[in-house]
mmCIF file of C-alpha atoms in Angstrom:
data_model
loop_
_atom_site.group_PDB
_atom_site.id
_atom_site.type_symbol
_atom_site.label_atom_id
_atom_site.label_comp_id
_atom_site.label_asym_id
_atom_site.label_seq_id
_atom_site.Cartn_x
_atom_site.Cartn_y
_atom_site.Cartn_z
ATOM 1 C CA MET A 16 115.430 -128.453 50.943
ATOM 2 C CA SER A 17 118.717 -130.433 51.181
ATOM 3 C CA SER A 18 120.789 -130.935 48.029
ATOM 4 C CA SER A 19 121.152 -134.519 48.993
ATOM 5 C CA ILE A 20 117.373 -135.027 48.723
ATOM 6 C CA LYS A 21 117.652 -134.158 45.011
ATOM 7 C CA ASN A 22 121.004 -135.848 44.210
ATOM 8 C CA SER A 23 121.501 -138.968 46.440
ATOM 9 C CA SER A 24 119.665 -142.101 46.365
ATOM 10 C CA ILE A 25 117.994 -141.604 49.654
ATOM 11 C CA THR A 26 114.899 -139.861 47.650
ATOM 12 C CA PRO A 27 114.693 -139.735 43.971
ATOM 13 C CA ILE A 28 116.551 -137.083 42.173
ATOM 14 C CA ARG A 29 114.189 -133.942 41.598
ATOM 15 C CA PHE A 30 114.355 -134.299 37.567
ATOM 16 C CA SER A 31 114.519 -137.975 37.179
ATOM 17 C CA SER A 32 112.405 -140.914 35.490
ATOM 18 C CA PRO A 33 109.667 -141.468 36.429
ATOM 19 C CA ASP A 34 108.715 -137.865 35.782
ATOM 20 C CA ILE A 35 105.454 -135.937 36.893
ATOM 21 C CA ALA A 36 102.705 -136.068 34.379
ATOM 22 C CA ILE A 37 102.742 -132.374 33.600
ATOM 23 C CA SER A 38 104.173 -131.424 29.885
ATOM 24 C CA TYR A 39 107.070 -128.861 29.454
ATOM 25 C CA ILE A 40 104.832 -126.501 28.309
ATOM 26 C CA GLY A 41 102.686 -126.956 31.079
ATOM 27 C CA ARG A 42 105.726 -126.453 33.679
ATOM 28 C CA PHE A 43 106.639 -123.388 31.576
ATOM 29 C CA TRP A 44 103.226 -121.554 32.424
ATOM 30 C CA LEU A 45 103.265 -122.790 35.946
ATOM 31 C CA PHE A 46 106.735 -121.159 36.393
ATOM 32 C CA LEU A 47 106.056 -118.145 34.339
ATOM 33 C CA ILE A 48 102.971 -116.753 36.202
ATOM 34 C CA PRO A 49 104.018 -117.101 39.903
ATOM 35 C CA THR A 50 107.526 -115.981 39.188
ATOM 36 C CA ILE A 51 106.526 -112.855 37.810
ATOM 37 C CA LEU A 52 104.022 -112.158 40.571
ATOM 38 C CA SER A 53 106.723 -113.404 43.258
ATOM 39 C CA ILE A 54 109.307 -110.926 41.507
ATOM 40 C CA VAL A 55 106.796 -108.096 41.878
ATOM 41 C CA CYS A 56 105.966 -108.998 45.464
ATOM 42 C CA ALA A 57 109.550 -109.405 46.566
ATOM 43 C CA LEU A 58 110.387 -105.811 45.035
ATOM 44 C CA PHE A 59 107.537 -104.396 46.970
ATOM 45 C CA LEU A 60 108.260 -106.043 50.217
ATOM 46 C CA LEU A 61 111.942 -105.539 50.236
ATOM 47 C CA PHE A 62 111.105 -101.588 49.323
ATOM 48 C CA HIS A 63 108.582 -101.565 52.281
ATOM 49 C CA LEU A 64 111.134 -103.026 54.584
ATOM 50 C CA LEU A 65 114.150 -101.235 53.494
ATOM 51 C CA SER A 66 112.899 -97.627 52.841
ATOM 52 C CA ASP A 67 111.601 -97.749 56.506
ATOM 53 C CA ARG A 68 114.103 -96.996 59.130
ATOM 54 C CA THR A 69 112.048 -98.788 62.013
ATOM 55 C CA LEU A 70 111.447 -101.798 59.873
ATOM 56 C CA ARG A 71 114.970 -101.757 58.538
ATOM 57 C CA HIS A 72 116.551 -102.146 61.945
ATOM 58 C CA THR A 73 113.912 -104.296 63.433
ATOM 59 C CA LEU A 74 115.615 -107.920 64.166
ATOM 60 C CA HIS A 75 112.987 -110.181 63.203
ATOM 61 C CA ASN A 76 112.943 -108.702 59.697
ATOM 62 C CA HIS A 77 116.437 -108.998 58.849
ATOM 63 C CA VAL A 78 116.146 -112.928 58.023
ATOM 64 C CA ILE A 79 113.209 -112.177 55.653
ATOM 65 C CA ILE A 80 114.913 -109.542 53.683
ATOM 66 C CA VAL A 81 118.003 -111.986 53.492
ATOM 67 C CA LEU A 82 115.273 -114.629 52.180
ATOM 68 C CA LEU A 83 113.725 -112.204 49.691
ATOM 69 C CA CYS A 84 116.945 -111.146 48.278
ATOM 70 C CA MET A 85 118.111 -114.974 47.579
ATOM 71 C CA CYS A 86 114.490 -115.434 46.116
ATOM 72 C CA LEU A 87 115.010 -112.583 43.577
ATOM 73 C CA ILE A 88 118.573 -113.904 42.633
ATOM 74 C CA TRP A 89 116.697 -117.350 42.035
ATOM 75 C CA GLU A 90 113.961 -115.846 40.305
ATOM 76 C CA MET A 91 115.881 -113.943 37.811
ATOM 77 C CA THR A 92 118.653 -116.618 37.383
ATOM 78 C CA VAL A 93 117.550 -120.095 37.767
ATOM 79 C CA ALA A 94 113.797 -119.758 36.768
ATOM 80 C CA PRO A 95 114.410 -118.105 33.364
ATOM 81 C CA ALA A 96 116.726 -121.171 32.524
ATOM 82 C CA MET A 97 114.426 -123.723 33.646
ATOM 83 C CA MET A 98 111.524 -121.963 31.581
ATOM 84 C CA HIS A 99 113.791 -121.677 28.631
ATOM 85 C CA VAL A 100 113.994 -125.799 28.786
ATOM 86 C CA TYR A 101 110.381 -125.974 29.275
ATOM 87 C CA LEU A 102 109.670 -123.731 26.274
ATOM 88 C CA PHE A 103 112.254 -124.600 23.835
ATOM 89 C CA ASN A 104 113.160 -128.163 25.299
ATOM 90 C CA VAL A 105 117.000 -127.064 25.134
ATOM 91 C CA VAL A 106 119.224 -125.451 27.520
ATOM 92 C CA TRP A 107 119.732 -121.943 27.216
ATOM 93 C CA SER A 108 123.605 -122.363 26.744
ATOM 94 C CA GLN A 109 125.046 -125.913 26.027
ATOM 95 C CA THR A 110 128.188 -125.625 27.856
ATOM 96 C CA SER A 111 129.253 -127.678 31.039
ATOM 97 C CA THR A 112 130.336 -124.311 32.603
ATOM 98 C CA PHE A 113 126.512 -122.747 32.230
ATOM 99 C CA CYS A 114 125.153 -126.099 33.574
ATOM 100 C CA MET A 115 127.445 -126.121 36.564
ATOM 101 C CA ILE A 116 126.813 -122.709 37.538
ATOM 102 C CA TRP A 117 122.989 -122.943 37.079
ATOM 103 C CA LYS A 118 122.993 -126.021 39.582
ATOM 104 C CA PHE A 119 125.272 -124.151 41.958
ATOM 105 C CA LEU A 120 123.015 -121.110 42.164
ATOM 106 C CA ASP A 121 119.856 -123.398 42.673
ATOM 107 C CA SER A 122 121.380 -125.875 45.129
ATOM 108 C CA CYS A 123 122.942 -123.007 47.058
ATOM 109 C CA ILE A 124 119.765 -120.880 47.211
ATOM 110 C CA TYR A 125 117.310 -123.828 47.616
ATOM 111 C CA THR A 126 119.119 -125.365 50.417
ATOM 112 C CA SER A 127 120.230 -121.754 52.297
ATOM 113 C CA THR A 128 116.599 -120.910 52.217
ATOM 114 C CA ALA A 129 115.420 -124.113 54.172
ATOM 115 C CA LYS A 130 118.405 -123.490 56.672
ATOM 116 C CA LEU A 131 117.376 -119.510 57.139
ATOM 117 C CA VAL A 132 113.490 -120.495 57.868
ATOM 118 C CA ALA A 133 114.794 -123.112 60.329
ATOM 119 C CA TRP A 134 117.070 -120.533 61.983
ATOM 120 C CA ALA A 135 113.879 -118.032 61.892
ATOM 121 C CA SER A 136 112.176 -120.724 63.919
ATOM 122 C CA ILE A 137 114.553 -120.790 66.626
ATOM 123 C CA GLU A 138 115.533 -116.972 66.508
ATOM 124 C CA ARG A 139 111.669 -116.176 67.346
ATOM 125 C CA HIS A 140 112.031 -117.882 70.583
ATOM 126 C CA ILE A 141 115.134 -115.679 71.136
ATOM 127 C CA LEU A 142 113.352 -112.644 70.204
ATOM 128 C CA ILE A 143 110.268 -113.089 72.159
ATOM 129 C CA PHE A 144 111.206 -115.155 75.153
ATOM 130 C CA HIS A 145 114.779 -114.177 75.663
ATOM 131 C CA ASN A 146 115.524 -110.795 74.172
ATOM 132 C CA LYS A 147 118.218 -110.146 76.729
ATOM 133 C CA TRP A 148 120.383 -112.402 74.448
ATOM 134 C CA VAL A 149 120.256 -109.609 71.858
ATOM 135 C CA SER A 150 119.974 -106.444 74.308
ATOM 136 C CA THR A 151 123.538 -105.433 73.452
ATOM 137 C CA LYS A 152 125.447 -104.814 70.245
ATOM 138 C CA LYS A 153 127.855 -107.701 71.145
ATOM 139 C CA ARG A 154 124.992 -110.052 71.797
ATOM 140 C CA ARG A 155 123.030 -109.076 68.711
ATOM 141 C CA LEU A 156 126.397 -109.738 66.507
ATOM 142 C CA PHE A 157 126.583 -113.340 68.147
ATOM 143 C CA PHE A 158 122.982 -114.398 68.522
ATOM 144 C CA HIS A 159 121.539 -112.791 65.478
ATOM 145 C CA TYR A 160 123.938 -111.461 62.631
ATOM 146 C CA ILE A 161 126.761 -114.348 62.781
ATOM 147 C CA PRO A 162 123.967 -117.309 62.388
ATOM 148 C CA ILE A 163 122.416 -115.699 59.212
ATOM 149 C CA ILE A 164 126.155 -114.854 57.855
ATOM 150 C CA LEU A 165 127.546 -118.349 58.533
ATOM 151 C CA ILE A 166 124.134 -119.891 56.922
ATOM 152 C CA VAL A 167 124.780 -117.957 53.665
ATOM 153 C CA MET A 168 128.351 -118.394 53.613
ATOM 154 C CA TYR A 169 128.290 -122.170 54.031
ATOM 155 C CA GLY A 170 125.747 -122.634 51.247
ATOM 156 C CA VAL A 171 127.982 -120.534 49.077
ATOM 157 C CA ILE A 172 131.159 -122.067 49.966
ATOM 158 C CA CYS A 173 129.756 -125.420 50.133
ATOM 159 C CA TYR A 174 128.169 -125.628 46.645
ATOM 160 C CA ALA A 175 131.202 -123.722 45.076
ATOM 161 C CA ILE A 176 133.484 -126.539 45.924
ATOM 162 C CA ILE A 177 131.003 -129.527 45.507
ATOM 163 C CA THR A 178 129.275 -128.493 42.238
ATOM 164 C CA PRO A 179 132.420 -128.637 39.972
ATOM 165 C CA ILE A 180 133.494 -132.110 41.221
ATOM 166 C CA ASN A 181 133.019 -134.031 38.073
ATOM 167 C CA ASP A 182 135.906 -136.698 38.372
ATOM 168 C CA CYS A 183 133.497 -139.560 37.407
ATOM 169 C CA LYS A 184 132.756 -137.945 34.144
ATOM 170 C CA ARG A 185 129.068 -137.157 34.612
ATOM 171 C CA LYS A 186 127.465 -136.683 31.372
ATOM 172 C CA PHE A 187 125.348 -133.344 30.449
ATOM 173 C CA PHE A 188 121.708 -133.767 28.865
ATOM 174 C CA TYR A 189 121.061 -130.401 27.270
ATOM 175 C CA THR A 190 117.408 -131.209 27.190
ATOM 176 C CA MET A 191 117.021 -131.551 30.720
ATOM 177 C CA PRO A 192 116.846 -128.880 33.737
ATOM 178 C CA PHE A 193 120.529 -128.254 35.201
ATOM 179 C CA CYS A 194 121.286 -130.532 32.262
ATOM 180 C CA GLY A 195 120.851 -133.569 34.307
ATOM 181 C CA TYR A 196 123.676 -132.857 36.213
ATOM 182 C CA SER A 197 124.871 -133.683 39.795
ATOM 183 C CA SER A 198 128.238 -133.536 41.679
ATOM 184 C CA CYS A 199 130.153 -136.869 41.702
ATOM 185 C CA VAL A 200 130.463 -136.295 45.364
ATOM 186 C CA TYR A 201 127.123 -137.498 46.064
ATOM 187 C CA ASN A 202 128.440 -141.046 44.871
ATOM 188 C CA SER A 203 129.719 -141.096 48.164
ATOM 189 C CA ALA A 204 126.795 -142.519 50.605
ATOM 190 C CA SER A 205 128.465 -140.867 53.684
ATOM 191 C CA PHE A 206 128.727 -137.501 52.480
ATOM 192 C CA ALA A 207 124.855 -137.885 50.928
ATOM 193 C CA VAL A 208 123.853 -138.830 54.450
ATOM 194 C CA TYR A 209 125.733 -136.414 56.067
ATOM 195 C CA GLU A 210 124.120 -133.746 54.062
ATOM 196 C CA PHE A 211 120.707 -135.366 54.569
ATOM 197 C CA ILE A 212 121.150 -134.951 58.469
ATOM 198 C CA THR A 213 122.633 -131.652 58.653
ATOM 199 C CA GLY A 214 120.486 -130.228 55.825
ATOM 200 C CA GLY A 215 116.889 -132.004 55.280
ATOM 201 C CA PHE A 216 116.589 -133.541 58.879
ATOM 202 C CA ALA A 217 117.871 -130.863 60.870
ATOM 203 C CA SER A 218 116.149 -127.919 58.885
ATOM 204 C CA SER A 219 112.949 -130.059 58.896
ATOM 205 C CA PHE A 220 113.067 -130.554 62.594
ATOM 206 C CA PHE A 221 113.563 -127.209 63.674
ATOM 207 C CA ILE A 222 110.992 -125.698 61.107
ATOM 208 C CA GLY A 223 108.487 -127.989 62.380
ATOM 209 C CA PHE A 224 108.862 -128.149 66.191
ATOM 210 C CA GLY A 225 110.128 -124.481 66.215
ATOM 211 C CA SER A 226 107.337 -122.915 64.790
ATOM 212 C CA PHE A 227 104.802 -125.510 66.619
ATOM 213 C CA PHE A 228 106.105 -124.554 70.158
ATOM 214 C CA LEU A 229 106.406 -120.916 69.188
ATOM 215 C CA VAL A 230 102.676 -121.020 68.985
ATOM 216 C CA LEU A 231 102.313 -122.831 72.379
ATOM 217 C CA ARG A 232 104.548 -120.517 74.041
ATOM 218 C CA THR A 233 103.039 -117.304 72.946
ATOM 219 C CA ILE A 234 99.570 -118.659 73.730
ATOM 220 C CA TYR A 235 100.713 -119.548 77.229
ATOM 221 C CA GLN A 236 102.569 -116.210 77.841
ATOM 222 C CA LYS A 237 99.437 -114.336 76.929
ATOM 223 C CA SER A 238 97.161 -116.447 78.932
ATOM 224 C CA ARG A 239 99.641 -116.213 82.019
ATOM 225 C CA PHE A 240 100.834 -112.455 82.101
ATOM 226 C CA HIS A 241 98.024 -110.741 80.230
ATOM 227 C CA GLN A 242 100.746 -108.365 78.251
ATOM 228 C CA HIS A 243 98.356 -107.008 75.573
ATOM 229 C CA ILE A 244 100.961 -104.611 74.036
ATOM 230 C CA GLN A 245 103.776 -107.306 74.026
ATOM 231 C CA TRP A 246 101.047 -110.067 72.739
ATOM 232 C CA ARG A 247 100.207 -107.785 69.649
ATOM 233 C CA LYS A 248 104.053 -107.378 68.939
ATOM 234 C CA HIS A 249 104.509 -111.388 69.284
ATOM 235 C CA ARG A 250 101.490 -112.270 67.494
ATOM 236 C CA LYS A 251 102.865 -110.341 64.507
ATOM 237 C CA MET A 252 106.321 -112.220 64.689
ATOM 238 C CA THR A 253 104.298 -115.640 65.172
ATOM 239 C CA ILE A 254 101.916 -115.213 62.243
ATOM 240 C CA GLN A 255 104.831 -113.821 59.887
ATOM 241 C CA LEU A 256 106.670 -117.285 60.712
ATOM 242 C CA LEU A 257 103.666 -119.417 60.221
ATOM 243 C CA ALA A 258 102.622 -117.807 57.000
ATOM 244 C CA ILE A 259 106.432 -119.114 55.554
ATOM 245 C CA THR A 260 106.541 -122.362 57.519
ATOM 246 C CA SER A 261 102.957 -123.424 56.207
ATOM 247 C CA LEU A 262 104.286 -124.150 52.554
ATOM 248 C CA PHE A 263 107.208 -126.226 54.264
ATOM 249 C CA TYR A 264 104.765 -128.272 56.141
ATOM 250 C CA ILE A 265 103.139 -129.146 52.880
ATOM 251 C CA LEU A 266 106.103 -129.628 50.335
ATOM 252 C CA TYR A 267 109.071 -129.875 52.626
ATOM 253 C CA LEU A 268 108.720 -132.010 55.478
ATOM 254 C CA PRO A 269 106.401 -134.749 54.093
ATOM 255 C CA PRO A 270 109.108 -135.999 51.690
ATOM 256 C CA ILE A 271 111.828 -135.802 54.740
ATOM 257 C CA ILE A 272 109.694 -137.933 56.628
ATOM 258 C CA LEU A 273 109.163 -140.440 53.680
ATOM 259 C CA ALA A 274 113.072 -140.419 53.221
ATOM 260 C CA ILE A 275 113.705 -141.351 56.709
ATOM 261 C CA THR A 276 111.012 -144.180 56.601
ATOM 262 C CA LYS A 277 112.808 -145.523 53.608
ATOM 263 C CA TYR A 278 116.168 -145.262 55.036
ATOM 264 C CA PHE A 279 114.542 -147.973 57.716
ATOM 265 C CA GLY A 280 113.205 -150.148 55.157
ATOM 266 C CA VAL A 281 110.089 -148.565 54.192
ATOM 267 C CA PRO A 282 109.499 -149.878 50.281
ATOM 268 C CA SER A 283 110.809 -147.048 47.837
ATOM 269 C CA TYR A 284 107.313 -146.815 45.808
ATOM 270 C CA VAL A 285 105.598 -145.575 49.331
ATOM 271 C CA GLY A 286 104.766 -141.905 48.453
ATOM 272 C CA SER A 287 106.649 -141.844 45.358
ATOM 273 C CA ASP A 288 104.267 -139.944 43.468
ATOM 274 C CA TYR A 289 103.903 -137.557 46.181
ATOM 275 C CA ASN A 290 107.608 -136.986 46.304
ATOM 276 C CA LEU A 291 108.103 -136.076 42.569
ATOM 277 C CA TYR A 292 105.133 -133.525 42.543
ATOM 278 C CA ALA A 293 106.122 -131.890 45.818
ATOM 279 C CA GLN A 294 109.777 -131.399 44.909
ATOM 280 C CA PHE A 295 108.480 -129.891 41.604
ATOM 281 C CA PHE A 296 105.895 -127.418 43.193
ATOM 282 C CA SER A 297 108.402 -126.932 46.147
ATOM 283 C CA TYR A 298 109.721 -124.328 43.770
#
């Protein structure tokens, strides 16, 4: 989810007042159990995908491998820091440096995840219907590897620059997740809109329409050409994508749509409760 959704005035800040009606200790358990299960699952999947040469070299698995690695980093850094706040009502290390690194990791990984899923929604069309685009090493580099690398690099470089900008002397609150901190760059409405369009809106558009039309195109191809072997291969890629994007349909796309409608004049209270819970459970 675009960091502007969390930090700008377009939609509520993720941890702002009014807050969700779940106590800190309740949030701790809601984080602890799924995080442990997710780490085990991610490690198992990574071992499965990386130990098998065929799976390791299959193009449609590469974005999944990157997503799993990023999720593991988040689960081993950001999540424990959040659970510490929920359990002890205080940040683990009460320094501005720790808070900024914490915020950087969350923003970078959270935003890059949405963009990687958006790219996966596009790339599946290339791999299934335009496989000649990745038929050579040079084409694979241009249409497959470079987009993934650029998405990850953009997130790292962008938030490494943005996060430490605190010329407006933003205060740190050491009893809140991320110390209640957000970069002063979000005081600029133009930047918030830019990030919302390039991150939140663009990602939601490609995730929504990319996965929807992938299903339609795959079904159409099966009914037209009756290629049973190819259909089984395409069905696996389609199901893999839909299994991931289904979470975005529930927790990611509706807040984006609400943010767009509010930008055009819909009252701010419309869907505000849903936004608060969607932002929390999107983790």
